């Protein structure tokens, strides 16, 4: 069975890597289904050769038993509700309300801050839903959009930060969010994990990471790639005298109210415990009746990519579980523990960053495959971690995984932002991966350790709320990385190779700090574990940084002309 597990794991990872590096040019969902079929065929042949037909006949049951349906049904109902909101004009109503907000005392700056964080505030099951509705609105703030309220540089920061926030908001979503996959496994110990044990750490880390992305785009990305965004500035830098009028139907306002009420009921459960799917379906049906939504309009408002990605990911995960692929991955990672400079802490520091190292078009694809492996690191099998440590590790892993669709070149959500800002593909990759690696993962771990564990297991005296410690760690983590960003921006020049290696050094330093903090959150003041965490964090950061392009324009020209350009990564 071990040999079979290694074979199916090689099939899965090989196909994923070939897709990521562009050797397979088909949708990742297709590749995942192909991976599932190949793994099942190899598994069937292997079982027949060693154990006969009886073992082969058990394979379908084991395959289906490895598929978790709850997140898929929650995602479907969430998209159903969001589709009704779009079909009824609810997003137009939201745009009108934001217009009023801009003319309120909080002004333009306050409104932009609310806009950037609106995805995590609403926490829809997929960030693409709100991004598709509001990115055109954000574009209007620039010169080419008509309002002329922001310069080119400011508009890049606005669009990039909003898209970063959107392409991570599916993690803390209570309606089929990515985090619910991890919460399901943690429910084996924490009785109330399904109430959102991973939600607050993700939301907190995402908001802080969004701020770092804004700084990175302003002071690093625009200096590394000065000619790779084709947005234009107003020659006179003046705002337009008139702005386009946005009109929303009455049905849109009603739908927005129903949508908000449905979310509140799903989150806070005021009428008693009930499945989130039930709440969302009822809300969608009420919206359809009250707002008189046509079926055609409703279906047009539903985005199916995250559903197909999640379903394909779970199929692949089921095939790996049935053929021993997860066990093989666990053994391989377990072998890293025996590397002297890595150990358990170093291996975990690398595992946390796995999906930023290997970013796919939807976080659910690999989350479905890797969360069971992470679960096995706990008391269930390998016992590297106890339950509290597993919860801390899960918080760090899930936020890093959730945000991985943003920088993915395989149709990731960040490409929506790059398209809106007229940027070359890869412009946002450095900013997004840096924030996920250096800010979000360690902050989620610290938040879980010093606050959420006390909330979800209040009877355990080992868990104490310590908001001051969270604040101190936040200031230290954010402060050090802001310093790296500002120092790097002063040292960049016109030499792309110089800039690339300078950025690589910054990533490695931040990765080392991240690895050390994650090790501390798990093993506290164990100096050996912290040093091993630093080694693992450095390794992960180097792998992430090496995938950030040094130049963009030449790369795009090579892609379009088919010519090989020397010195271009």
Coordinates of C-alpha atoms in Angstrom, one line a residue:
X1 CA 0.0 0.0 0.0
X2 CA 2.9 2.4 0.7
X3 CA 4.2 2.0 -2.9
X4 CA 0.7 2.7 -4.2
X5 CA 0.5 5.8 -2.1
X6 CA 3.8 7.2 -3.5
X7 CA 2.6 6.5 -7.0
X8 CA -0.7 8.3 -6.7
X9 CA 1.0 11.2 -4.8
X10 CA 3.5 11.6 -7.7
X11 CA 0.7 11.6 -10.2
X12 CA -1.2 14.3 -8.3
X13 CA 1.8 16.6 -7.5
X14 CA 3.3 16.0 -11.0
X15 CA 0.1 17.1 -12.8
X16 CA -0.3 20.1 -10.4
X17 CA 3.3 21.3 -11.1
X18 CA 3.0 20.8 -14.8
X19 CA -0.2 22.9 -14.8
X20 CA 1.3 25.6 -12.6
X21 CA 4.4 26.0 -14.9
X22 CA 2.3 26.1 -18.0
X23 CA 3.2 22.7 -19.5
X24 CA -0.5 21.7 -19.3
X25 CA -2.8 24.3 -20.7
X26 CA -6.2 23.1 -19.6
X27 CA -8.4 24.3 -16.7
X28 CA -7.1 23.1 -13.4
X29 CA -10.5 21.4 -12.7
X30 CA -9.9 19.2 -15.7
X31 CA -6.4 18.3 -14.5
X32 CA -7.8 17.4 -11.1
X33 CA -10.4 15.1 -12.6
X34 CA -7.7 13.5 -14.7
X35 CA -5.6 13.1 -11.6
X36 CA -8.6 11.4 -9.8
X37 CA -9.2 9.0 -12.7
X38 CA -5.5 8.1 -13.0
X39 CA -5.1 7.5 -9.3
X40 CA -8.2 5.3 -9.2
X41 CA -7.0 3.3 -12.2
X42 CA -3.6 2.8 -10.8
X43 CA -5.1 2.0 -7.4
X44 CA -7.5 -0.6 -9.0
X45 CA -4.7 -2.3 -10.9
X46 CA -2.4 -2.4 -7.9
X47 CA -5.1 -3.8 -5.6
X48 CA -6.1 -6.4 -8.1
X49 CA -2.5 -7.5 -8.5
X50 CA -1.9 -7.9 -4.8
X51 CA -5.2 -8.5 -3.1
X52 CA -7.7 -9.6 -5.9
X53 CA -11.2 -8.4 -6.9
X54 CA -12.5 -8.1 -3.4
X55 CA -10.1 -5.3 -2.7
X56 CA -10.9 -3.6 -6.0
X57 CA -14.6 -3.6 -5.2
X58 CA -14.0 -1.8 -1.9
X59 CA -12.1 1.1 -3.7
X60 CA -15.3 3.1 -4.7
X61 CA -16.6 3.1 -1.2
X62 CA -13.2 4.3 0.2
X63 CA -13.0 6.9 -2.5
X64 CA -16.5 8.3 -1.8
X65 CA -15.8 8.1 2.0
X66 CA -12.9 10.5 1.5
X67 CA -15.1 13.3 0.0
X68 CA -16.6 15.9 2.4
X69 CA -19.9 17.4 1.1
X70 CA -20.7 20.0 3.8
X71 CA -18.4 22.8 2.4
X72 CA -19.7 22.1 -1.1
X73 CA -23.4 22.4 -0.2
X74 CA -22.6 25.5 1.9
X75 CA -20.8 27.1 -1.0
X76 CA -23.6 26.3 -3.4
X77 CA -26.2 27.9 -1.2
X78 CA -24.0 30.9 -0.6
X79 CA -23.5 31.5 -4.3
X80 CA -27.2 30.9 -4.8
X81 CA -28.0 33.8 -2.4
X82 CA -25.3 36.0 -3.9
X83 CA -26.6 35.3 -7.4
X84 CA -30.0 36.5 -6.3
X85 CA -28.5 39.7 -4.9
X86 CA -26.8 40.4 -8.2
X87 CA -29.8 39.5 -10.3
X88 CA -32.0 41.9 -8.3
X89 CA -29.7 44.9 -8.5
X90 CA -28.4 44.5 -5.0
X91 CA -24.9 45.4 -5.9
X92 CA -26.1 48.6 -7.6
X93 CA -27.9 49.5 -4.4
X94 CA -24.6 48.9 -2.6
X95 CA -22.8 51.3 -5.0
X96 CA -25.4 54.0 -4.3
X97 CA -24.9 53.6 -0.5
X98 CA -21.2 53.8 -1.0
X99 CA -21.7 57.1 -2.9
X100 CA -23.6 58.5 0.0
X101 CA -20.9 57.3 2.4
X102 CA -18.3 59.2 0.3
X103 CA -20.2 62.4 0.7
X104 CA -20.5 61.9 4.5
X105 CA -18.1 63.2 7.2
X106 CA -15.7 60.2 6.7
X107 CA -15.0 61.6 3.2
X108 CA -13.2 59.9 0.3
X109 CA -10.4 58.4 2.3
X110 CA -12.7 56.8 4.9
X111 CA -14.9 55.5 2.1
X112 CA -12.0 53.9 0.3
X113 CA -10.9 52.2 3.5
X114 CA -14.4 50.7 3.9
X115 CA -14.4 49.7 0.3
X116 CA -11.1 47.9 0.5
X117 CA -12.3 45.9 3.6
X118 CA -15.8 45.3 2.3
X119 CA -15.0 41.8 1.2
X120 CA -13.9 40.6 4.6
X121 CA -16.8 42.5 6.2
X122 CA -19.4 40.7 4.0
X123 CA -17.4 37.4 3.9
X124 CA -19.0 35.8 0.9
X125 CA -18.2 32.2 0.0
X126 CA -16.0 33.4 -2.9
X127 CA -14.1 36.7 -3.3
X128 CA -14.8 36.8 -7.0
X129 CA -18.5 37.6 -6.3
X130 CA -17.9 41.0 -4.8
X131 CA -14.8 41.6 -6.9
X132 CA -16.8 41.2 -10.2
X133 CA -19.4 43.7 -8.9
X134 CA -17.1 46.4 -7.4
X135 CA -13.9 46.4 -9.5
X136 CA -15.6 48.4 -12.3
X137 CA -16.8 50.9 -9.6
X138 CA -13.2 51.2 -8.3
X139 CA -11.9 51.9 -11.8
X140 CA -14.2 54.9 -12.1
X141 CA -12.2 56.7 -9.3
X142 CA -9.3 57.2 -11.8
X143 CA -8.9 59.5 -14.7
X144 CA -9.9 57.0 -17.4
X145 CA -13.0 55.9 -15.3
X146 CA -14.4 59.5 -15.4
X147 CA -14.2 60.7 -11.8
X148 CA -10.5 61.6 -11.7
X149 CA -10.4 61.4 -7.9
X150 CA -7.2 59.3 -7.7
X151 CA -3.9 59.3 -9.5
X152 CA -2.6 56.3 -11.3
X153 CA -0.4 55.3 -8.4
X154 CA -3.3 55.6 -5.9
X155 CA -5.7 53.7 -8.2
X156 CA -3.2 50.8 -8.4
X157 CA -3.0 50.6 -4.6
X158 CA -6.8 50.8 -4.3
X159 CA -7.5 48.1 -6.8
X160 CA -4.7 45.9 -5.7
X161 CA -5.5 46.1 -2.0
X162 CA -9.3 45.5 -2.6
X163 CA -8.6 42.5 -4.7
X164 CA -6.2 41.1 -2.1
X165 CA -8.9 41.5 0.6
X166 CA -11.5 39.9 -1.7
X167 CA -9.3 36.9 -2.6
X168 CA -9.0 36.0 1.0
X169 CA -12.4 36.8 2.3
X170 CA -13.7 33.3 1.4
X171 CA -11.7 31.9 4.3
X172 CA -13.6 33.4 7.2
X173 CA -17.0 33.1 5.4
X174 CA -19.6 31.3 7.4
X175 CA -21.4 30.3 4.2
X176 CA -19.2 27.7 2.7
X177 CA -15.9 29.4 3.4
X178 CA -12.6 27.6 3.1
X179 CA -12.1 27.8 6.8
X180 CA -15.0 25.5 7.4
X181 CA -13.0 22.6 6.0
X182 CA -10.5 23.0 8.9
X183 CA -13.2 23.7 11.4
X184 CA -14.8 20.4 10.5
X185 CA -11.6 18.5 11.5
X186 CA -11.1 20.6 14.6
X187 CA -14.6 19.6 15.7
X188 CA -13.2 16.2 16.7
X189 CA -12.0 17.9 19.8
X190 CA -13.5 21.4 20.1
X191 CA -17.2 20.9 20.5
X192 CA -18.1 24.4 19.1
X193 CA -15.5 24.6 16.4
X194 CA -18.2 24.8 13.7
X195 CA -19.3 28.2 15.3
X196 CA -16.2 29.7 13.7
X197 CA -13.0 28.8 15.6
X198 CA -10.9 29.9 12.6
X199 CA -13.0 32.9 11.6
X200 CA -11.6 35.7 13.7
X201 CA -7.9 34.8 13.3
X202 CA -8.4 34.8 9.5
X203 CA -10.3 38.1 9.4
X204 CA -7.8 39.9 11.7
X205 CA -4.8 38.6 9.7
X206 CA -6.4 39.5 6.4
X207 CA -7.1 43.1 7.3
X208 CA -3.5 43.6 8.5
X209 CA -2.2 41.8 5.4
X210 CA -4.3 44.0 3.2
X211 CA -2.6 47.1 4.6
X212 CA 0.9 45.6 3.9
X213 CA -0.2 44.8 0.4
X214 CA -1.1 48.5 -0.1
X215 CA 2.4 49.6 1.1
X216 CA 4.1 46.9 -1.0
X217 CA 2.3 48.0 -4.2
X218 CA 3.1 51.6 -3.5
X219 CA 6.8 51.4 -2.6
X220 CA 8.0 48.1 -4.2
X221 CA 5.8 46.8 -7.1
X222 CA 5.6 50.2 -8.8
X223 CA 9.3 50.6 -8.6
X224 CA 10.1 47.0 -9.7
X225 CA 7.7 47.2 -12.7
X226 CA 7.4 50.9 -13.6
X227 CA 6.2 50.4 -17.1
X228 CA 3.9 47.4 -16.7
X229 CA 0.6 49.2 -15.8
X230 CA -1.0 51.0 -18.7
X231 CA -3.4 53.2 -16.7
X232 CA -3.2 56.9 -17.5
X233 CA -3.0 59.9 -15.2
X234 CA -5.1 63.0 -15.8
X235 CA -2.8 65.6 -17.5
X236 CA -4.1 68.3 -15.1
X237 CA -4.7 65.9 -12.1
X238 CA -8.1 67.4 -11.5
X239 CA -11.3 65.6 -10.5
X240 CA -14.2 65.5 -13.0
X241 CA -16.9 68.1 -12.4
X242 CA -19.7 65.5 -12.7
X243 CA -19.7 61.8 -11.9
X244 CA -21.8 59.1 -13.5
X245 CA -25.1 58.7 -11.8
X246 CA -25.8 55.2 -10.4
X247 CA -29.4 54.2 -10.2
X248 CA -30.5 51.1 -8.2
X249 CA -34.0 49.6 -8.4
X250 CA -36.1 49.3 -5.3
X251 CA -35.8 45.5 -5.5
X252 CA -32.0 45.9 -5.2
X253 CA -32.4 47.6 -1.8
X254 CA -34.9 45.0 -0.6
X255 CA -32.5 42.2 -1.8
X256 CA -29.6 43.9 0.1
X257 CA -31.7 43.9 3.3
X258 CA -32.6 40.3 2.9
X259 CA -29.0 39.4 2.1
X260 CA -27.7 41.1 5.3
X261 CA -30.4 39.6 7.5
X262 CA -29.6 36.1 6.1
X263 CA -26.0 36.5 6.9
X264 CA -26.7 37.7 10.4
X265 CA -29.0 34.8 11.0
X266 CA -26.5 32.3 9.6
X267 CA -23.7 33.7 11.8
X268 CA -25.4 34.4 15.1
X269 CA -28.2 31.7 15.0
X270 CA -30.8 33.8 16.9
X271 CA -33.5 31.2 16.3
X272 CA -31.5 28.2 17.5
X273 CA -29.0 26.0 15.9
X274 CA -29.8 25.2 12.3
X275 CA -27.7 24.3 9.2
X276 CA -26.3 27.4 7.4
X277 CA -27.5 25.9 4.1
X278 CA -31.1 26.0 5.3
X279 CA -30.8 29.7 6.3
X280 CA -29.3 30.7 3.0
X281 CA -31.8 28.8 0.9
X282 CA -34.7 30.3 2.7
X283 CA -33.1 33.8 2.3
X284 CA -32.6 33.2 -1.4
X285 CA -36.2 32.0 -1.9
X286 CA -37.6 35.0 0.0
X287 CA -35.4 37.2 -2.2
X288 CA -36.7 35.5 -5.4
X289 CA -40.3 36.0 -4.3
X290 CA -40.1 39.5 -2.9
X291 CA -37.8 40.9 -5.6
X292 CA -39.5 38.9 -8.4
X293 CA -36.2 37.6 -9.8
X294 CA -36.3 35.7 -13.1
X295 CA -34.6 32.3 -13.2
X296 CA -32.4 33.3 -16.1
X297 CA -31.1 36.4 -14.3
X298 CA -30.5 34.3 -11.1
X299 CA -28.5 31.7 -13.0
X300 CA -26.4 34.4 -14.7
X301 CA -25.5 35.9 -11.3
X302 CA -24.0 32.6 -10.0
X303 CA -20.2 32.0 -10.4
X304 CA -19.5 28.3 -10.8
X305 CA -15.7 28.3 -10.8
X306 CA -15.3 28.0 -7.0
X307 CA -17.9 25.2 -7.0
X308 CA -16.2 23.2 -9.7
X309 CA -12.8 23.8 -8.2
X310 CA -13.9 22.6 -4.8
X311 CA -15.7 19.6 -6.2
X312 CA -12.6 18.6 -8.3
X313 CA -10.4 19.2 -5.3
X314 CA -12.5 16.9 -3.1
X315 CA -12.5 14.2 -5.8
X316 CA -8.7 14.3 -6.0
X317 CA -8.6 14.3 -2.2
X318 CA -10.9 11.2 -2.1
X319 CA -8.8 9.4 -4.6
X320 CA -5.6 10.1 -2.7
X321 CA -7.2 9.0 0.6
X322 CA -8.4 5.7 -0.9
X323 CA -5.1 4.9 -2.5
X324 CA -2.8 5.9 0.4
X325 CA -1.6 9.2 -1.1
X326 CA -2.2 11.1 2.1
X327 CA -0.3 8.5 4.1
X328 CA 2.6 8.8 1.7
X329 CA 2.6 12.6 2.0
X330 CA 2.5 12.2 5.7
X331 CA 5.5 9.9 5.6
X332 CA 7.5 12.2 3.4
X333 CA 6.8 15.2 5.7
X334 CA 7.5 13.0 8.6
X335 CA 10.9 12.3 7.1
X336 CA 11.7 16.0 7.1
X337 CA 11.4 15.9 10.9
X338 CA 14.6 13.8 10.8
X339 CA 16.5 16.5 9.0
X340 CA 18.6 18.1 11.9
X341 CA 18.1 21.7 10.9
X342 CA 14.4 21.3 10.3
X343 CA 12.8 19.0 12.8
X344 CA 9.1 19.2 13.5
X345 CA 9.0 23.0 13.8
X346 CA 10.9 23.5 10.5
X347 CA 8.6 21.0 8.7
X348 CA 5.5 22.7 10.0
X349 CA 6.9 26.2 9.0
X350 CA 7.2 24.9 5.4
X351 CA 3.8 23.2 5.4
X352 CA 2.1 26.4 6.5
X353 CA 3.4 28.1 3.3
X354 CA 2.7 25.1 1.0
X355 CA -0.2 26.7 -1.0
X356 CA 1.7 30.0 -1.4
X357 CA 4.6 28.0 -2.8
X358 CA 2.1 26.1 -5.1
X359 CA -0.7 28.6 -5.8
X360 CA -3.7 27.3 -7.7
X361 CA -6.8 29.0 -9.1
X362 CA -8.9 28.2 -6.0
X363 CA -7.6 27.6 -2.5
X364 CA -10.2 24.8 -2.0
X365 CA -8.4 22.5 -4.4
X366 CA -5.3 21.9 -2.2
X367 CA -7.1 22.6 1.1
X368 CA -9.3 19.7 0.5
X369 CA -6.2 17.5 -0.1
X370 CA -3.9 18.9 2.6
X371 CA -6.1 19.6 5.6
X372 CA -6.5 15.8 6.2
X373 CA -2.7 15.5 6.2
X374 CA -2.4 18.4 8.7
X375 CA -5.0 16.6 10.8
X376 CA -2.8 13.5 10.9
X377 CA 0.0 15.6 12.4
X378 CA -2.2 15.9 15.6
X379 CA -3.3 13.2 18.1
X380 CA -5.1 11.3 15.3
X381 CA -1.9 9.7 14.0
X382 CA 1.6 11.2 14.2
X383 CA 1.1 13.1 17.4
X384 CA 3.5 15.9 16.5
X385 CA 0.9 18.4 17.9
X386 CA -1.7 18.3 20.6
X387 CA -5.2 19.7 20.0
X388 CA -4.4 23.3 20.9
X389 CA -1.2 23.3 18.8
X390 CA -3.2 21.7 15.9
X391 CA -5.7 24.6 16.1
X392 CA -2.9 27.2 16.0
X393 CA -1.3 25.4 13.0
X394 CA -4.7 25.1 11.3
X395 CA -5.3 28.9 11.7
X396 CA -1.9 29.8 10.1
X397 CA -2.3 27.2 7.3
X398 CA -5.9 28.1 6.4
X399 CA -5.3 31.9 6.0
X400 CA -2.2 31.2 3.9
X401 CA -4.1 28.7 1.8
X402 CA -7.2 30.9 1.4
X403 CA -5.1 33.8 0.0
X404 CA -3.2 31.7 -2.4
X405 CA -5.7 32.1 -5.3
X406 CA -4.8 35.8 -5.5
X407 CA -1.3 35.4 -6.9
X408 CA -2.0 32.2 -8.9
X409 CA -1.2 32.5 -12.6
X410 CA -3.7 29.7 -13.3
X411 CA -6.8 32.0 -13.5
X412 CA -6.4 33.1 -9.9
X413 CA -8.6 35.9 -8.5
X414 CA -5.8 38.4 -8.5
X415 CA -5.9 38.4 -12.3
X416 CA -9.2 40.2 -12.1
X417 CA -7.4 43.1 -10.3
X418 CA -4.5 43.1 -12.8
X419 CA -7.0 43.3 -15.6
X420 CA -8.8 46.2 -14.0
X421 CA -5.6 48.2 -13.4
X422 CA -4.4 47.3 -16.9
X423 CA -1.3 45.5 -15.5
X424 CA 0.9 42.7 -16.9
X425 CA 0.2 39.3 -15.4
X426 CA 2.4 38.9 -12.3
X427 CA 2.4 42.5 -11.2
X428 CA 0.7 41.7 -7.9
X429 CA 2.4 38.4 -7.2
X430 CA 5.2 39.8 -5.1
X431 CA 2.9 41.9 -2.9
X432 CA 0.3 39.2 -2.4
X433 CA 2.7 36.4 -1.6
X434 CA 4.8 38.6 0.7
X435 CA 1.7 39.5 2.8
X436 CA 0.5 36.0 3.0
X437 CA 3.9 34.6 4.1
X438 CA 5.2 37.4 6.3
X439 CA 2.0 38.9 7.9
X440 CA -1.1 36.7 7.7
X441 CA 0.3 33.3 8.7
X442 CA 2.1 34.5 11.9
X443 CA -0.7 36.9 13.0
X444 CA -3.3 34.2 12.6
X445 CA -1.2 31.8 14.7
X446 CA -0.7 34.4 17.4
X447 CA -4.4 35.4 17.5
X448 CA -5.4 31.8 17.9
X449 CA -2.9 31.1 20.6
X450 CA -3.7 34.1 22.8
X451 CA -7.4 34.7 22.2
X452 CA -9.5 32.2 20.3
X453 CA -8.4 29.1 22.2
X454 CA -9.6 30.8 25.4
X455 CA -12.9 31.5 23.7
X456 CA -13.6 28.1 22.3
X457 CA -12.3 26.1 25.3
X458 CA -12.9 28.4 28.3
X459 CA -12.7 25.6 30.8
X460 CA -9.0 25.0 30.2
X461 CA -6.9 27.1 32.5
X462 CA -3.9 26.9 30.1
X463 CA -5.7 29.2 27.7
X464 CA -5.9 32.8 28.7
X465 CA -7.0 35.9 26.8
X466 CA -4.1 38.2 26.3
X467 CA -5.0 40.9 23.9
X468 CA -2.0 43.0 24.9
X469 CA 0.4 40.3 23.7
X470 CA -1.5 40.1 20.4
X471 CA -1.1 43.8 20.1
X472 CA 2.6 43.6 20.8
X473 CA 3.2 40.9 18.3
X474 CA 1.2 42.7 15.7
X475 CA 3.2 45.9 16.1
X476 CA 6.4 44.0 16.0
X477 CA 5.5 41.8 12.9
X478 CA 4.0 44.7 11.0
X479 CA 6.7 47.2 12.0
X480 CA 9.6 45.0 10.9
X481 CA 8.0 44.2 7.6
X482 CA 7.1 47.8 6.9
X483 CA 10.7 48.7 7.6
X484 CA 11.9 46.0 5.1
X485 CA 9.5 47.5 2.5
X486 CA 10.8 51.1 3.0
X487 CA 14.4 50.1 3.1
X488 CA 14.0 48.0 -0.1
X489 CA 12.3 50.8 -1.9
X490 CA 15.3 53.1 -1.3
X491 CA 17.7 50.5 -2.6
X492 CA 16.0 49.6 -5.9
X493 CA 17.5 50.9 -9.1
X494 CA 17.1 50.2 -12.9
X495 CA 18.9 46.9 -12.8
X496 CA 16.2 44.2 -12.6
X497 CA 18.6 41.5 -11.5
X498 CA 19.8 43.7 -8.6
X499 CA 16.2 44.4 -7.6
X500 CA 15.3 40.7 -7.8
X501 CA 18.0 39.6 -5.5
X502 CA 17.3 42.5 -3.1
X503 CA 13.7 41.4 -3.0
X504 CA 14.8 37.8 -2.5
X505 CA 16.8 38.8 0.6
X506 CA 13.8 40.7 2.0
X507 CA 11.6 37.6 1.5
X508 CA 14.1 35.4 3.2
X509 CA 14.5 37.7 6.2
X510 CA 10.7 37.9 6.6
X511 CA 10.3 34.2 6.1
X512 CA 12.9 33.5 8.9
X513 CA 10.9 35.8 11.3
X514 CA 7.7 34.1 10.3
X515 CA 9.1 30.6 10.9
X516 CA 10.4 31.6 14.3
X517 CA 7.0 33.1 15.3
X518 CA 5.1 30.1 14.2
X519 CA 7.5 27.8 16.1
X520 CA 7.0 30.0 19.2
X521 CA 3.3 29.9 18.9
X522 CA 3.4 26.1 18.9
X523 CA 6.3 25.3 21.2
X524 CA 6.8 28.6 23.1
X525 CA 10.3 29.3 24.4
X526 CA 11.9 26.1 23.1
X527 CA 15.0 27.6 21.5
X528 CA 15.8 24.5 19.4
X529 CA 12.2 24.6 17.9
X530 CA 12.5 28.3 17.2
X531 CA 15.8 27.8 15.3
X532 CA 14.3 25.0 13.4
X533 CA 11.2 27.1 12.6
X534 CA 13.5 29.9 11.3
X535 CA 15.3 27.3 9.0
X536 CA 11.9 26.1 7.7
X537 CA 10.6 29.6 7.2
X538 CA 13.7 30.6 5.3
X539 CA 13.4 27.6 3.0
X540 CA 9.7 28.3 2.3
X541 CA 10.4 32.0 1.7
X542 CA 13.2 31.3 -0.8
X543 CA 10.9 29.0 -2.8
X544 CA 8.1 31.7 -2.8
X545 CA 10.5 34.5 -3.8
X546 CA 12.1 32.6 -6.6
X547 CA 8.7 32.4 -8.3
X548 CA 8.2 36.2 -8.3
X549 CA 9.1 37.5 -11.8
X550 CA 12.1 39.8 -12.0
X551 CA 10.6 41.6 -15.1
X552 CA 7.2 41.5 -16.7
X553 CA 7.1 43.4 -20.1
X554 CA 9.9 41.2 -21.6
X555 CA 8.2 38.1 -20.3
X556 CA 4.9 39.1 -21.9
X557 CA 6.6 39.9 -25.2
X558 CA 8.2 36.5 -25.2
X559 CA 4.9 34.8 -24.6
X560 CA 3.2 36.7 -27.4
X561 CA 6.0 36.3 -30.0
X562 CA 7.2 32.9 -28.9
X563 CA 10.8 34.2 -28.8
X564 CA 13.2 33.2 -26.0
X565 CA 14.5 36.2 -24.1
X566 CA 17.8 35.8 -22.1
X567 CA 17.9 36.7 -18.5
X568 CA 14.2 36.9 -18.0
X569 CA 12.6 34.7 -15.3

